[in-house]
mmCIF file of C-alpha atoms in Angstrom:
data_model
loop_
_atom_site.group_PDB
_atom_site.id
_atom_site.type_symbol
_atom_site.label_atom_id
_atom_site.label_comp_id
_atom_site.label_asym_id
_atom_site.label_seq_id
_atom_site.Cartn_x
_atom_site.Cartn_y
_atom_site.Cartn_z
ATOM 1 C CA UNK B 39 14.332 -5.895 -1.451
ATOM 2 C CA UNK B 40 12.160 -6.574 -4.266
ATOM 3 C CA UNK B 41 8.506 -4.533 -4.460
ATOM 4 C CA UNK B 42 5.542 -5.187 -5.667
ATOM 5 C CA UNK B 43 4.114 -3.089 -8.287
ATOM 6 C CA UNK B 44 1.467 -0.904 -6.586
ATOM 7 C CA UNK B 45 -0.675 -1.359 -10.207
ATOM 8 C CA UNK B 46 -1.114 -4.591 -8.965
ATOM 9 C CA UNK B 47 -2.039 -3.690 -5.593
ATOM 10 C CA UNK B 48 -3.638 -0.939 -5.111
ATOM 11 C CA UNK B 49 -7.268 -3.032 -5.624
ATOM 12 C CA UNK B 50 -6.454 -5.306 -3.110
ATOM 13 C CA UNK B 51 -5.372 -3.048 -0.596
ATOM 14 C CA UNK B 52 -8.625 -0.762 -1.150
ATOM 15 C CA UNK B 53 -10.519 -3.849 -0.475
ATOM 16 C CA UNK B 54 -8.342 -4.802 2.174
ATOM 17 C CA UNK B 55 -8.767 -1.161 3.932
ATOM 18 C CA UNK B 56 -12.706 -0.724 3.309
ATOM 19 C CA UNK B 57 -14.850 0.382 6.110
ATOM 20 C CA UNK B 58 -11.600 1.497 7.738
ATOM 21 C CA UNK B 59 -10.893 4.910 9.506
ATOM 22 C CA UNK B 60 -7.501 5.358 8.168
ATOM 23 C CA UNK B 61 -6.320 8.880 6.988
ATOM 24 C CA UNK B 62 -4.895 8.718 3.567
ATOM 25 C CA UNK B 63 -1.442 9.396 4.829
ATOM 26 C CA UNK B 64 -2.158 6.041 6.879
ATOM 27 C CA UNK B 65 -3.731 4.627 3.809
ATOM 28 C CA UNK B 66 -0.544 5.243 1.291
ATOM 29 C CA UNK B 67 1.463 3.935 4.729
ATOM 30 C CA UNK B 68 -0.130 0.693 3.994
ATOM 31 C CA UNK B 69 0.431 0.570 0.333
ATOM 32 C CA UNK B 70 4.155 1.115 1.086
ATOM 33 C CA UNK B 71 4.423 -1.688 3.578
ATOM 34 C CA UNK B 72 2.260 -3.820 1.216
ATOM 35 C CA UNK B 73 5.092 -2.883 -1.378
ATOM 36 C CA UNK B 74 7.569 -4.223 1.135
ATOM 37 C CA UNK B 75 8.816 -0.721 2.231
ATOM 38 C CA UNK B 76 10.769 -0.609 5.098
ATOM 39 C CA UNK B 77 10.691 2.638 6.918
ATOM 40 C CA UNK B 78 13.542 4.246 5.890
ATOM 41 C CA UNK B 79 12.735 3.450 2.342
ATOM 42 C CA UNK B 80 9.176 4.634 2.650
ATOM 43 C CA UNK B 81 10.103 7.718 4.785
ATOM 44 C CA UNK B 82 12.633 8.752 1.566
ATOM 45 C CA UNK B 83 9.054 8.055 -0.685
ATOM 46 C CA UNK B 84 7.008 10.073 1.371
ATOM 47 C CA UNK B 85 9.260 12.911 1.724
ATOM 48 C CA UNK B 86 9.132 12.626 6.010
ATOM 49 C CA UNK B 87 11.364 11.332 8.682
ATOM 50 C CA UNK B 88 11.926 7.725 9.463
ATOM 51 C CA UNK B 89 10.487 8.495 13.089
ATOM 52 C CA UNK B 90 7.210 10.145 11.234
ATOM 53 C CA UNK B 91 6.507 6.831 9.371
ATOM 54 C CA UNK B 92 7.441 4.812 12.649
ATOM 55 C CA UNK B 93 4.672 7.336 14.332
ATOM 56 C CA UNK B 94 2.262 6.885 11.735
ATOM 57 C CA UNK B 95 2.531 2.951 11.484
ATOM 58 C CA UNK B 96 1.890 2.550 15.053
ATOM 59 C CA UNK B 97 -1.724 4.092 14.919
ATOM 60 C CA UNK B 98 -2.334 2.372 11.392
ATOM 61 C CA UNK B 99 -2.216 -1.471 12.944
ATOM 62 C CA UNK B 100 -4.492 -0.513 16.339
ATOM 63 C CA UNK B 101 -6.568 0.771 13.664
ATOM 64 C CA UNK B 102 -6.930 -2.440 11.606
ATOM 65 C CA UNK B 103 -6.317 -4.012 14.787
ATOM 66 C CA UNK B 104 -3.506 -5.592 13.842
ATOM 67 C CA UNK B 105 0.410 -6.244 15.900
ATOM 68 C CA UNK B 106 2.646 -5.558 13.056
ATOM 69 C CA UNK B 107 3.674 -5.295 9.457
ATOM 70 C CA UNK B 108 4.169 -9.090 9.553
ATOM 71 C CA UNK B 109 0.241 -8.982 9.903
ATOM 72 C CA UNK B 110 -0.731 -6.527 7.796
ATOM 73 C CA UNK B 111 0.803 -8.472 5.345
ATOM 74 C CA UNK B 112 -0.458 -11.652 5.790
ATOM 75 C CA UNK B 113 -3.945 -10.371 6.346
ATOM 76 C CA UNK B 114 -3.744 -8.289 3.063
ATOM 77 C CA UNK B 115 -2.309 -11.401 1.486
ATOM 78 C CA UNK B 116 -4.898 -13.899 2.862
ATOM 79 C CA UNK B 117 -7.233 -11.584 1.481
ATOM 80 C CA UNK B 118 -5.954 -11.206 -2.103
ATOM 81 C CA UNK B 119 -6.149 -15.048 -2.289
ATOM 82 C CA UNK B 120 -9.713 -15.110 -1.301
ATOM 83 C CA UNK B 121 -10.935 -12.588 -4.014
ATOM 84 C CA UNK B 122 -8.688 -14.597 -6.775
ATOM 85 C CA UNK B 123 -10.194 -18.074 -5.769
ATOM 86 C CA UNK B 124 -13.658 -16.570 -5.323
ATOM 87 C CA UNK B 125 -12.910 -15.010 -9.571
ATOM 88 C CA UNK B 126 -13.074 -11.389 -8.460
ATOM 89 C CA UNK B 127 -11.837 -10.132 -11.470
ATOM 90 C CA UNK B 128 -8.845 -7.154 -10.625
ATOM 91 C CA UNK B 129 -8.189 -4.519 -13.057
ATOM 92 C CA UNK B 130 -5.540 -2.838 -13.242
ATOM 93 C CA UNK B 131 -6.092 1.330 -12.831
ATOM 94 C CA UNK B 132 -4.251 3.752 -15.497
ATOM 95 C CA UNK B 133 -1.477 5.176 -14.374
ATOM 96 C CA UNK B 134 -1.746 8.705 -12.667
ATOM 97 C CA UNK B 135 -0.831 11.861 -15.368
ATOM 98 C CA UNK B 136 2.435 12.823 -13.043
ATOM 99 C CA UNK B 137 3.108 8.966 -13.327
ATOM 100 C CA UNK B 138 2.491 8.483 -16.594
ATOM 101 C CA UNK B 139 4.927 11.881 -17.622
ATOM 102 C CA UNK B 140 7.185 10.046 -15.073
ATOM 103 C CA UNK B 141 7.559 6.573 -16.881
ATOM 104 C CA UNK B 142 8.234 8.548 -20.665
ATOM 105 C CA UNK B 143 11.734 9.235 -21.377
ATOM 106 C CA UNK B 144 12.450 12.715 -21.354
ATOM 107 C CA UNK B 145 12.501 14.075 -25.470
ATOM 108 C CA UNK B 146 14.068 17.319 -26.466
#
């Protein structure tokens, strides 16, 4: 499955989870699903068990008081609309340093 580049996201889904009481372990859970990370896949990128992120999505929706990922994602996208047709301007934040040494090519 194709995923969204989390440059692009990440602004939308802090807007999207402001005011909320998620725990940033619940917060990066989101970003994932935003991505369109299904649990194995975002298990294997958070280093945990498929039944850990299964454990930890559960608490996330009744949280945002939402049913599913289905939701979440329509929500965050509903949202993202609304701040582009309002002009919100997004910018794009630098890449982390462990990123950025990530996306160089290795020199020796």
């Amino acid at each position: 499955m194709a995923q969204i580049d989390i440059e692009i996201l990440t602004p939308f889904a802090a807007r999207f989870m402001e005011g909320s009481t998620l725990t940033p372990a619940e917060r990066a859970e989101v970003l994932r699903i935003a991505q369109g990370f299904a649990c194995k896949d975002s298990a294997a990128a958070a280093g945990v068990s498929p039944e850990t992120i299964r454990a930890r999505r559960k608490p996330t929706y009744r949280k945002l008081d939402l049913p599913g990922s289905g939701e979440l994602l329509a929500s965050l996208l509903s949202l993202s609309l609304k701040m582009l047709a309002n002009g919100e301007r997004i910018e794009r934040r630098p890449a982390a340093p462990a990123q950025a040494q990530a996306a160089q090519p290795a020199m020796r």
